[in-house]
mmCIF file of C-alpha atoms and ligand atoms in Angstrom:
data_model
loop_
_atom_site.group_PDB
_atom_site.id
_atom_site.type_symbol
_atom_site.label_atom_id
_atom_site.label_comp_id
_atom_site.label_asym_id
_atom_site.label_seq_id
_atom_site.Cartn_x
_atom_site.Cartn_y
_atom_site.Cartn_z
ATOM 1 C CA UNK A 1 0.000 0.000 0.000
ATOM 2 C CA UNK A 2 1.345 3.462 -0.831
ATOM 3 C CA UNK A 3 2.494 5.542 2.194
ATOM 4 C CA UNK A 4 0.136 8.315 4.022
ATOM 5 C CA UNK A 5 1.525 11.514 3.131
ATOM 6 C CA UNK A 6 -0.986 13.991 3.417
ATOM 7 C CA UNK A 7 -4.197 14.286 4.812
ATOM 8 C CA UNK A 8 -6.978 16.742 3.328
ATOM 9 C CA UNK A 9 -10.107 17.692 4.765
ATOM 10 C CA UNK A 10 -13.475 19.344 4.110
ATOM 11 C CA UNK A 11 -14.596 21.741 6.744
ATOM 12 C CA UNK A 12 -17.981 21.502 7.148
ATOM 13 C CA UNK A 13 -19.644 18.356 8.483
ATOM 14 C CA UNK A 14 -16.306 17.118 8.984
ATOM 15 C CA UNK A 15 -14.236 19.512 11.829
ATOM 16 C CA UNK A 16 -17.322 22.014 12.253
ATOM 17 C CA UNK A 17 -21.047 21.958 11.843
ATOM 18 C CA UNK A 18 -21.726 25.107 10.211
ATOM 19 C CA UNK A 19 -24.431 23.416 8.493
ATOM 20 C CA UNK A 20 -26.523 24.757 11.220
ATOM 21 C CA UNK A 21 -25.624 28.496 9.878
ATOM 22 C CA UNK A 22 -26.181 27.590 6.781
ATOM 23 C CA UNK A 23 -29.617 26.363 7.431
ATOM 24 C CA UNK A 24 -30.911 29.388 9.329
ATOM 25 C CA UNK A 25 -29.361 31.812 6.774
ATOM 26 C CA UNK A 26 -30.800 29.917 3.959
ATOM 27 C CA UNK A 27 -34.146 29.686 5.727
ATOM 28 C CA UNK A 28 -34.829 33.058 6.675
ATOM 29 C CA UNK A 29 -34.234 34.121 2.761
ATOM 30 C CA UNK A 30 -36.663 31.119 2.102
ATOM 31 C CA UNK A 31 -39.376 33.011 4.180
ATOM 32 C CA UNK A 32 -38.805 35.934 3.051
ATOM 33 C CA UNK A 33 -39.971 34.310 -0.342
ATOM 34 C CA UNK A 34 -42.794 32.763 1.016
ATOM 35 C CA UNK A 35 -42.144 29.109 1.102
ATOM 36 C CA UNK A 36 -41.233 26.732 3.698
ATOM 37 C CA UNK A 37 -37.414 25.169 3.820
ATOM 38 C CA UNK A 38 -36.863 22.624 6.393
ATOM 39 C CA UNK A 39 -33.799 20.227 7.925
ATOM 40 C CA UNK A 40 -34.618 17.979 5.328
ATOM 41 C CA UNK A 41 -34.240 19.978 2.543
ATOM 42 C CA UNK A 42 -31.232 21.762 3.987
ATOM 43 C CA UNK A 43 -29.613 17.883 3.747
ATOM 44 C CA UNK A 44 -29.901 18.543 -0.165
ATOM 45 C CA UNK A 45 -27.448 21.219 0.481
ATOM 46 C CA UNK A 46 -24.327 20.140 1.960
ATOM 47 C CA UNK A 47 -20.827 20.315 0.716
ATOM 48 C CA UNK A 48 -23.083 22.176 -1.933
ATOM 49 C CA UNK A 49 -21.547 25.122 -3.466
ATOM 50 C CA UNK A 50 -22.852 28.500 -2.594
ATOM 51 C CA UNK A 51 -24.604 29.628 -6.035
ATOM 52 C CA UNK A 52 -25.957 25.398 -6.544
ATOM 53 C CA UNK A 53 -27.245 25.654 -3.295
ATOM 54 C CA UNK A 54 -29.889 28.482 -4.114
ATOM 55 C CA UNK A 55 -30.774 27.126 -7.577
ATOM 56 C CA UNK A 56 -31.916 23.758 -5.506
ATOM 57 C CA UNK A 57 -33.748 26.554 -2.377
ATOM 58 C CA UNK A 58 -35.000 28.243 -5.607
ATOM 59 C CA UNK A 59 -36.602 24.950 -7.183
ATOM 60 C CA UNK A 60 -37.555 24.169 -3.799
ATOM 61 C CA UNK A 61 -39.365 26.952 -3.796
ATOM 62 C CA UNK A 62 -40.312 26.860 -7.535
ATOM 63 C CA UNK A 63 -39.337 30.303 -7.993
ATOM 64 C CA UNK A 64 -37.276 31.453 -10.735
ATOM 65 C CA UNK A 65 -35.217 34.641 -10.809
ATOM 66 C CA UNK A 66 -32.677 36.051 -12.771
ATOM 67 C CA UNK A 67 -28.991 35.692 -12.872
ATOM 68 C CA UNK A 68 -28.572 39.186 -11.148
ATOM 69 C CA UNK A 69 -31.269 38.422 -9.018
ATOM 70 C CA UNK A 70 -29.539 35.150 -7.720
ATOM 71 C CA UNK A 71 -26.690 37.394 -6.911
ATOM 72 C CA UNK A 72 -28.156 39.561 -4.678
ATOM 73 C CA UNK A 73 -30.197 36.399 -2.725
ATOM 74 C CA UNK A 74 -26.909 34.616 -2.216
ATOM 75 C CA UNK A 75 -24.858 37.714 -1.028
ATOM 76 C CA UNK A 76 -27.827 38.379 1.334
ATOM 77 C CA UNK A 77 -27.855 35.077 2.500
ATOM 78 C CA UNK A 78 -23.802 34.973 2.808
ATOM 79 C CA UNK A 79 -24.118 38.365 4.793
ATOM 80 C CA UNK A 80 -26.289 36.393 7.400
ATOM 81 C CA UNK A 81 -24.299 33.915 7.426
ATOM 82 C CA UNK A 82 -21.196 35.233 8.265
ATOM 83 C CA UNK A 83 -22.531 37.020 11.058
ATOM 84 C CA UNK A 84 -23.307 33.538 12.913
ATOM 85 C CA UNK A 85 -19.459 32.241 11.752
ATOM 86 C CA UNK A 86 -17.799 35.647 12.794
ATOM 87 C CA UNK A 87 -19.147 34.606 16.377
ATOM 88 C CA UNK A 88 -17.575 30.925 16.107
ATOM 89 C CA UNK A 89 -15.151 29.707 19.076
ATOM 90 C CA UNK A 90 -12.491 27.262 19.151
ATOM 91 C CA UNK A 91 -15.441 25.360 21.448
ATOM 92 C CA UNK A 92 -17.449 24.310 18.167
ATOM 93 C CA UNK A 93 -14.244 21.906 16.726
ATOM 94 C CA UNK A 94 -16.017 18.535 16.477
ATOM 95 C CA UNK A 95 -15.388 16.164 19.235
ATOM 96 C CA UNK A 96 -11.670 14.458 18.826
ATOM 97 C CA UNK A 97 -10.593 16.527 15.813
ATOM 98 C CA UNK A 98 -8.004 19.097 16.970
ATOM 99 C CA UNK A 99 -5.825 15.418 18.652
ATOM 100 C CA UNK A 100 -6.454 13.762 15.392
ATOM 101 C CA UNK A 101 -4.311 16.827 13.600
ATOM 102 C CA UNK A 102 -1.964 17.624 16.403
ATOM 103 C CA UNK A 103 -1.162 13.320 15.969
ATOM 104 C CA UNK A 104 -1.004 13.628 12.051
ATOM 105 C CA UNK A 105 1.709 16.890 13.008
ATOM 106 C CA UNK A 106 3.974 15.165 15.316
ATOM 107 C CA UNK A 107 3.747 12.240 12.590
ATOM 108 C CA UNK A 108 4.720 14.995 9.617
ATOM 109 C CA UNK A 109 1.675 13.928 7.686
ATOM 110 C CA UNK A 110 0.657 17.427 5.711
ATOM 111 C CA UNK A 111 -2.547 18.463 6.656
ATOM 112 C CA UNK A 112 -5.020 20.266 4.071
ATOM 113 C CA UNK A 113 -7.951 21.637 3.659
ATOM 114 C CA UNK A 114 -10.529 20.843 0.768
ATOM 115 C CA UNK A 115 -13.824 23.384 1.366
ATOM 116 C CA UNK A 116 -16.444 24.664 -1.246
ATOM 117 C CA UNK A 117 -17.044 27.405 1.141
ATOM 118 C CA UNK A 118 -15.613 30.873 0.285
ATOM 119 C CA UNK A 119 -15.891 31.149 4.042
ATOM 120 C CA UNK A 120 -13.738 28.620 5.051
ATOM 121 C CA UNK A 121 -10.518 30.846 5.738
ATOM 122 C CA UNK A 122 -12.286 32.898 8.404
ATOM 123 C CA UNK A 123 -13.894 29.430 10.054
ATOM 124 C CA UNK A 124 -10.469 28.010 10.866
ATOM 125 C CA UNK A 125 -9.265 31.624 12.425
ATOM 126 C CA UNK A 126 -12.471 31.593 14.323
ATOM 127 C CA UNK A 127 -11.727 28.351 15.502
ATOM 128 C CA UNK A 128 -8.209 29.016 16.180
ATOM 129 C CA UNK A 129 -7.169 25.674 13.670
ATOM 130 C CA UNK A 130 -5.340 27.748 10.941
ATOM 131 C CA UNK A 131 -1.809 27.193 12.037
ATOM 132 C CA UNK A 132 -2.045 23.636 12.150
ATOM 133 C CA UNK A 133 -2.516 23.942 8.481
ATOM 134 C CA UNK A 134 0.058 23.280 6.021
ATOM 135 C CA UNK A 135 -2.637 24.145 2.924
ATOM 136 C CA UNK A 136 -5.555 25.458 2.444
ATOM 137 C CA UNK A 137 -8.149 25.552 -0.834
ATOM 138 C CA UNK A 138 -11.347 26.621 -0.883
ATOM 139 C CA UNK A 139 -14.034 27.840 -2.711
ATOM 140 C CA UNK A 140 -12.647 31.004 -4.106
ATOM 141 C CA UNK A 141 -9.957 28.770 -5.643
ATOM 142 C CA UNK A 142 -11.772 26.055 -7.451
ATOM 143 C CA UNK A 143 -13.854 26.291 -10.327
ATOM 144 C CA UNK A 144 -15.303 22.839 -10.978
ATOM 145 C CA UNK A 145 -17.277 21.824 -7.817
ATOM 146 C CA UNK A 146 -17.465 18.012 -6.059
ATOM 147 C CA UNK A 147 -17.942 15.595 -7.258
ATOM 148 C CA UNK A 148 -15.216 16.920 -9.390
ATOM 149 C CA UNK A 149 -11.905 16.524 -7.885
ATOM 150 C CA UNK A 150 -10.194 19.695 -8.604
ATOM 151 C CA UNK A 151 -10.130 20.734 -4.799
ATOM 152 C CA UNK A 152 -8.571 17.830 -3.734
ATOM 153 C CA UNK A 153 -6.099 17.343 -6.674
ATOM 154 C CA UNK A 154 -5.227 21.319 -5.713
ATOM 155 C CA UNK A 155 -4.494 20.491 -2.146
ATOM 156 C CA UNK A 156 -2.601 17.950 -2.772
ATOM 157 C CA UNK A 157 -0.399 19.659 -5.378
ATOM 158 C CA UNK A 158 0.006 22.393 -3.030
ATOM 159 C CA UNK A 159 2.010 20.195 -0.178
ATOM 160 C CA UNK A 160 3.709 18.435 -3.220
ATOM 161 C CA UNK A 161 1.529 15.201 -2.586
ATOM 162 C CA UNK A 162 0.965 12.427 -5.136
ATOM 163 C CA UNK A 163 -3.155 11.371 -5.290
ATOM 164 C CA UNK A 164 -1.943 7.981 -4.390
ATOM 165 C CA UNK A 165 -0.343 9.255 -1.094
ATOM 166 C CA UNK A 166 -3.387 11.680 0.569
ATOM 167 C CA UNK A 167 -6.477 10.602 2.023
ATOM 168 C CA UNK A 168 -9.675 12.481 2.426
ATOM 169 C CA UNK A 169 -11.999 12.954 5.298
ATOM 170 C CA UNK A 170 -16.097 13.812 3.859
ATOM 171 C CA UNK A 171 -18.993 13.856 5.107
ATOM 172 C CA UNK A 172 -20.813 14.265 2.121
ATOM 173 C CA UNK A 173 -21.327 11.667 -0.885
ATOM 174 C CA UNK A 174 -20.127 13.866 -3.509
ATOM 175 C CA UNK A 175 -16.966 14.625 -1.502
ATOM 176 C CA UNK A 176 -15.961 11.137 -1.367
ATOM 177 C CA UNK A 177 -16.883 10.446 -5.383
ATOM 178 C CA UNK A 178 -14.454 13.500 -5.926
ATOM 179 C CA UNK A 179 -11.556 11.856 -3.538
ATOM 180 C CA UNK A 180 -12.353 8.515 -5.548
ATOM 181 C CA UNK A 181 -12.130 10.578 -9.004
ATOM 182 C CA UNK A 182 -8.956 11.868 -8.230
ATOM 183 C CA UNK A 183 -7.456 8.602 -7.326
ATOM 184 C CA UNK A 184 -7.333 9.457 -3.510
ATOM 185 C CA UNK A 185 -8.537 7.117 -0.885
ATOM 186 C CA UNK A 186 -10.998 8.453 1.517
ATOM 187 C CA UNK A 187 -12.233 8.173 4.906
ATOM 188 C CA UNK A 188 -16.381 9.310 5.286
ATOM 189 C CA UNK A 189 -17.752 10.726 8.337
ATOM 190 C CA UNK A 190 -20.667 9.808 9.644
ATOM 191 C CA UNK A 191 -23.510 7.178 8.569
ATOM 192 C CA UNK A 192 -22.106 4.129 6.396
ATOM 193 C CA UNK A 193 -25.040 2.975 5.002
ATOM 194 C CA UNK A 194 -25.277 6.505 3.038
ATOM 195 C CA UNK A 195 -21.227 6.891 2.785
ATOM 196 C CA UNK A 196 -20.459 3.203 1.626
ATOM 197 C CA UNK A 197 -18.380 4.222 -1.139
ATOM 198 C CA UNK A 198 -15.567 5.683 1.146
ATOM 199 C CA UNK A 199 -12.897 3.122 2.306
ATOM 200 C CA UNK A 200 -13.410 3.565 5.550
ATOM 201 C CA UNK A 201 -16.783 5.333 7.496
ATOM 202 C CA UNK A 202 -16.127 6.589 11.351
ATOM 203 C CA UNK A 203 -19.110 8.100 12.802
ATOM 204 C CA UNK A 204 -16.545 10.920 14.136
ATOM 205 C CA UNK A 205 -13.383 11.446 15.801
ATOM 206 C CA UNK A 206 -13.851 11.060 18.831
ATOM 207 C CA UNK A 207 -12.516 7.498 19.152
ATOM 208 C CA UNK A 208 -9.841 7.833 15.946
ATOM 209 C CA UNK A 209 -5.874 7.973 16.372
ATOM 210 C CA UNK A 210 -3.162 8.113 13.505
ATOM 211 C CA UNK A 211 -2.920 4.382 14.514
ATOM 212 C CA UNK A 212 -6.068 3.645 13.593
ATOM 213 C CA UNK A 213 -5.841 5.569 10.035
ATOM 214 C CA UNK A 214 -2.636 3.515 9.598
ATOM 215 C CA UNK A 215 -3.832 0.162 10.934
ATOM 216 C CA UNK A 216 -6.141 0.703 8.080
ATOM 217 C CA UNK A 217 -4.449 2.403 5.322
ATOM 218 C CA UNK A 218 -0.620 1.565 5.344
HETATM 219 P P1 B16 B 301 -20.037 29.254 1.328
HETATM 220 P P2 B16 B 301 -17.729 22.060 2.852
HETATM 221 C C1 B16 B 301 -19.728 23.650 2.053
HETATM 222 O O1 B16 B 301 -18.660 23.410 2.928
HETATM 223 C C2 B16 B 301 -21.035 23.465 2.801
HETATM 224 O O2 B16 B 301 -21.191 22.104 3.173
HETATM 225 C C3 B16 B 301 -22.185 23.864 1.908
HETATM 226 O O3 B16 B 301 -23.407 23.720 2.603
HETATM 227 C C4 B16 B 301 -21.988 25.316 1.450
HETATM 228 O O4 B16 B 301 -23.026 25.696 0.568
HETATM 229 C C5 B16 B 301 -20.629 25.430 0.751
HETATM 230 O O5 B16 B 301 -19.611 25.015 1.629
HETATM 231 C C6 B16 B 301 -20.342 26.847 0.284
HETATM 232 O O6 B16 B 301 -20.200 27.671 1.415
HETATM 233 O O7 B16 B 301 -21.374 29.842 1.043
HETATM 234 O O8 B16 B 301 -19.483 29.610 2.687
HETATM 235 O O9 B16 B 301 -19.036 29.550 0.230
HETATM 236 O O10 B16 B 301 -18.578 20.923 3.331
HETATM 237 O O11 B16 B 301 -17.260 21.895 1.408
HETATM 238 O O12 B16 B 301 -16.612 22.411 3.781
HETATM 239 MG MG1 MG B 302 -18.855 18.804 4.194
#
């Protein structure tokens, strides 16, 4: 098996659930529209970029509006938005994840991160995780969204990483189709009767060490 050299991960869903902003941002501009959006829909919407994610509110909603119209709604919506993530504390890293990357440091295994969000440099200054960082992509540097694996393939170039020698931690379906299309082996987080395509599912990582990831990967 080829050696772990880097590890990249997606942000939300995976080391923070901003997935709760997102849904209370998205459904107040919902209201204001006159339709309901619930949990359930806001599932649709995860790992999701920014501009996809109101074309599926706006079908949702089966309202149609134009191009510049869809730019104001999602810059309102990312204006709410960023007032809940500009209030984020170190206190909302998911349960085990900040050990997890201070083991991968003292191992040298690059860490990355592989977001759709635009937001995703101010969440990990929020949460106090950027210097633990050796990379970071993100939304404003992609242009093909999951499952398309240009973030990932980015990252990896970016700590001098072959495919072959990163793995990726999703928690969404089209995140782990994009670490399969770039020939990257992937770890999903959370349920694995909906992430069965990863290589490995952990509900979280709370009970995960390095010596797990390389009882199973090396
Ligand atoms: P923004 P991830 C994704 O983050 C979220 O899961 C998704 O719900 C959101 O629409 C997307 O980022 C874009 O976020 O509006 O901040 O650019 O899971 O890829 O870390
Ligand atoms: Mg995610």
């Amino acid at each position: 098996m080829n050696a772990v050299k880097a590890c990249i991960f997606d942000l939300d869903g995976v080391i923070v659930d901003t997935a709760k902003y997102h849904f209370i941002a998205w459904k107040q501009l919902a209201d204001e529209l006159g339709f309901s959006f619930t949990e359930r829909h806001n599932e649709l919407l995860k790992g999701v970029s920014r501009m996809r994610s109101l074309d599926i509110l706006l079908e949702i909603g089966k309202i149609e509006k134009s191009e510049a119209e869809k730019q104001v709604l999602a810059a309102q919506k990312n204006e709410r938005y960023v007032v809940f993530i500009s209030r984020m504390t170190p206190d909302e890293i998911l349960p085990g994840v900040r050990q997890f990357l201070e083991g991968l440091k003292e191992k040298g295994i690059k860490i990355v991160l592989g977001s759709a969000s635009k937001n995703a440099p101010m969440i990990l200054e929020q949460i106090a995780l950027a210097p633990l960082f050796d990379a970071v992509v993100d939304g404003n540097q992609v242009t093909r969204a999951k499952p398309d694996p240009e973030v990932f393939l980015k990252g990896a170039e970016k700590v001098k990483a072959n495919p072959s020698e990163c793995i990726v931690f999703e928690d969404a379906m089209a995140g782990i189709e994009a670490a399969k299309a770039g020939g990257m082996r992937c770890v999903g987080i959370g349920d694995a009767e909906i992430l069965g395509k990863a290589d490995l599912v952990i509900p979280g990582f709370m009970d995960f060490t390095v010596e797990k990831l390389f009882a199973h990967f090396c």
